[in-house]
Amino acid sequence: HHAHEDDPLFSALLTDYAPTALKDRVHAEHVLTDERLAELRALVAELSQGTDTAEAIYDAVTTFIAAYLVHMEVEERQVMPAIQNGAPIEKLMAVQMAIRTSVPPLDMCVFLRCMLPAMNPEERTAMLGGMKMGAPPEIFAMFWETAESCLSPTDMATVAGRMAD
């Protein structure tokens, strides 16, 4: 999750607009997340080699999830508001575009299949409209086909009409 947060663009926002204590907390939690994931990988590797680590894996997964959910709440309710309230919109958009363009197109199609049906027409139009402006035509065609595969013809017509305006 946090690889994009270690990107220089986002790190600069965090450094410039989040309180130091919050920035330090987020960094420490990212280190801890990496450590817990490494522990999980090691336990799974041991299990695949015949060692009975099932109970340890269960404990490690529940500990990881509990801490991770708290971490996500801090990011969403404290870090993001601090950054959004302080940073110029141009910097926020640059980070958002850097994150979006770092996602391989096929992975983005998986994301779209999950997210587009949950979005309202304005959100769909903004997302697909931004993709149309920023992606090469052949990549946008993949995104559009994905949208057609998971949205009703009525929903697609609404987005298409709004994008044409």
Coordinates of C-alpha atoms in Angstrom, one line a residue:
H1 CA 0.0 0.0 0.0
H2 CA 2.6 2.6 1.0
A3 CA 5.1 2.3 -1.9
H4 CA 3.4 5.3 -3.6
E5 CA 3.7 7.2 -0.3
D6 CA 7.4 6.8 -0.4
D7 CA 7.5 8.5 -3.8
P8 CA 9.3 11.8 -3.7
L9 CA 6.2 13.8 -4.7
F10 CA 4.1 12.4 -1.9
S11 CA 6.9 12.5 0.6
A12 CA 7.4 16.2 -0.1
L13 CA 3.7 16.8 0.6
L14 CA 3.9 14.8 3.8
T15 CA 7.0 16.7 4.9
D16 CA 5.7 20.1 3.9
Y17 CA 2.1 19.9 5.1
A18 CA 1.7 17.2 7.9
P19 CA 2.8 17.9 11.4
T20 CA 6.2 16.3 12.3
A21 CA 4.7 13.9 14.9
L22 CA 2.2 12.7 12.3
K23 CA 4.8 12.3 9.6
D24 CA 7.0 10.3 12.1
R25 CA 4.1 8.1 13.1
V26 CA 3.2 7.3 9.5
H27 CA 6.9 6.4 8.7
A28 CA 7.2 4.2 11.8
E29 CA 3.9 2.4 10.9
H30 CA 5.2 1.8 7.3
V31 CA 8.3 0.2 8.7
L32 CA 6.3 -1.9 11.0
T33 CA 4.0 -2.9 8.1
D34 CA 6.9 -4.1 6.1
E35 CA 8.3 -6.1 9.1
R36 CA 4.9 -7.8 9.7
L37 CA 4.5 -8.7 6.0
A38 CA 8.0 -10.2 6.0
E39 CA 7.1 -12.2 9.1
L40 CA 3.9 -13.4 7.3
R41 CA 5.9 -14.4 4.2
A42 CA 8.4 -16.4 6.4
L43 CA 5.6 -18.2 8.2
V44 CA 3.9 -19.1 4.9
A45 CA 7.2 -20.3 3.5
E46 CA 7.7 -22.5 6.6
L47 CA 4.1 -23.9 6.2
S48 CA 4.8 -24.8 2.6
Q49 CA 7.9 -26.7 3.8
G50 CA 5.8 -28.8 6.2
T51 CA 6.2 -26.9 9.4
D52 CA 3.0 -26.4 11.3
T53 CA 2.7 -22.6 11.4
A54 CA -1.0 -22.3 10.8
E55 CA -1.8 -20.9 14.2
A56 CA 1.1 -18.5 14.0
I57 CA -0.1 -17.4 10.6
Y58 CA -3.6 -16.8 11.9
D59 CA -2.2 -14.7 14.8
A60 CA 0.1 -12.8 12.5
V61 CA -2.7 -12.0 10.0
T62 CA -5.1 -10.8 12.7
T63 CA -2.4 -8.6 14.3
F64 CA -1.4 -7.2 10.9
I65 CA -5.0 -6.4 9.9
A66 CA -5.8 -4.8 13.2
A67 CA -2.8 -2.5 13.1
Y68 CA -3.2 -1.8 9.4
L69 CA -6.8 -0.7 9.8
V70 CA -5.8 1.8 12.5
H71 CA -3.0 3.0 10.3
M72 CA -5.4 3.5 7.4
E73 CA -7.7 5.5 9.6
V74 CA -4.8 7.8 10.6
E75 CA -3.9 8.3 7.0
E76 CA -7.5 9.0 5.9
R77 CA -8.6 11.1 8.9
Q78 CA -5.5 12.9 9.9
V79 CA -2.8 12.8 7.2
M80 CA -5.0 13.5 4.1
P81 CA -6.9 16.4 5.6
A82 CA -3.6 18.0 6.7
I83 CA -2.2 17.7 3.3
Q84 CA -5.4 18.7 1.5
N85 CA -5.8 21.8 3.7
G86 CA -2.3 23.0 3.1
A87 CA -1.0 21.9 -0.3
P88 CA -1.8 23.7 -3.5
I89 CA -4.2 21.9 -5.8
E90 CA -1.5 21.6 -8.5
K91 CA 0.8 19.6 -6.1
L92 CA -2.1 17.3 -5.1
M93 CA -3.0 16.7 -8.7
A94 CA 0.6 15.9 -9.6
V95 CA 0.8 13.2 -6.9
Q96 CA -2.6 11.8 -7.9
M97 CA -1.5 11.6 -11.6
A98 CA 1.8 10.0 -10.6
I99 CA 0.0 7.3 -8.6
R100 CA -2.5 6.7 -11.4
T101 CA 0.0 6.4 -14.2
S102 CA 2.2 4.0 -12.1
V103 CA -0.6 1.4 -12.2
P104 CA -0.2 -1.0 -15.1
P105 CA -3.2 -0.9 -17.5
L106 CA -4.3 -4.4 -16.8
D107 CA -4.2 -3.8 -13.1
M108 CA -6.2 -0.6 -13.6
C109 CA -8.8 -2.7 -15.5
V110 CA -9.2 -4.9 -12.5
F111 CA -9.6 -1.8 -10.3
L112 CA -12.2 -0.3 -12.7
R113 CA -14.3 -3.5 -12.7
C114 CA -14.5 -3.2 -8.9
M115 CA -14.9 0.5 -8.6
L116 CA -16.9 1.8 -11.5
P117 CA -20.2 0.0 -10.5
A118 CA -19.8 1.6 -7.0
M119 CA -19.3 5.1 -8.3
N120 CA -22.0 7.7 -9.1
P121 CA -22.2 9.1 -12.6
E122 CA -20.1 12.2 -11.7
E123 CA -17.3 10.1 -10.3
R124 CA -17.4 7.7 -13.3
T125 CA -17.3 10.7 -15.7
A126 CA -14.4 12.3 -13.9
M127 CA -12.4 9.1 -13.7
L128 CA -13.0 8.0 -17.3
G129 CA -12.7 11.6 -18.6
G130 CA -9.4 12.0 -16.9
M131 CA -8.2 8.7 -18.3
K132 CA -9.3 9.7 -21.8
M133 CA -7.2 12.9 -21.5
G134 CA -4.2 11.3 -20.0
A135 CA -3.9 7.8 -21.5
P136 CA -2.8 6.9 -25.0
P137 CA -5.8 6.0 -27.2
E138 CA -5.2 2.3 -27.2
I139 CA -4.9 2.2 -23.4
F140 CA -8.0 4.3 -23.0
A141 CA -9.8 1.9 -25.3
M142 CA -9.0 -0.9 -22.8
F143 CA -10.4 1.2 -20.0
W144 CA -13.6 2.0 -22.0
E145 CA -14.1 -1.7 -22.8
T146 CA -13.7 -2.6 -19.2
A147 CA -16.3 0.0 -18.3
E148 CA -18.7 -1.4 -20.9
S149 CA -18.2 -4.9 -19.4
C150 CA -19.2 -3.8 -15.9
L151 CA -21.8 -1.0 -16.3
S152 CA -25.2 -1.1 -17.8
P153 CA -25.8 0.4 -21.3
T154 CA -27.8 3.2 -19.5
D155 CA -24.9 4.0 -17.2
M156 CA -22.4 3.9 -20.2
A157 CA -24.7 6.3 -22.2
T158 CA -24.8 8.7 -19.2
V159 CA -21.0 8.7 -19.0
A160 CA -20.5 9.0 -22.7
G161 CA -23.0 11.9 -22.9
R162 CA -21.3 13.8 -20.0
M163 CA -17.9 13.3 -21.6
A164 CA -19.1 14.7 -24.9
D165 CA -20.4 17.9 -23.2

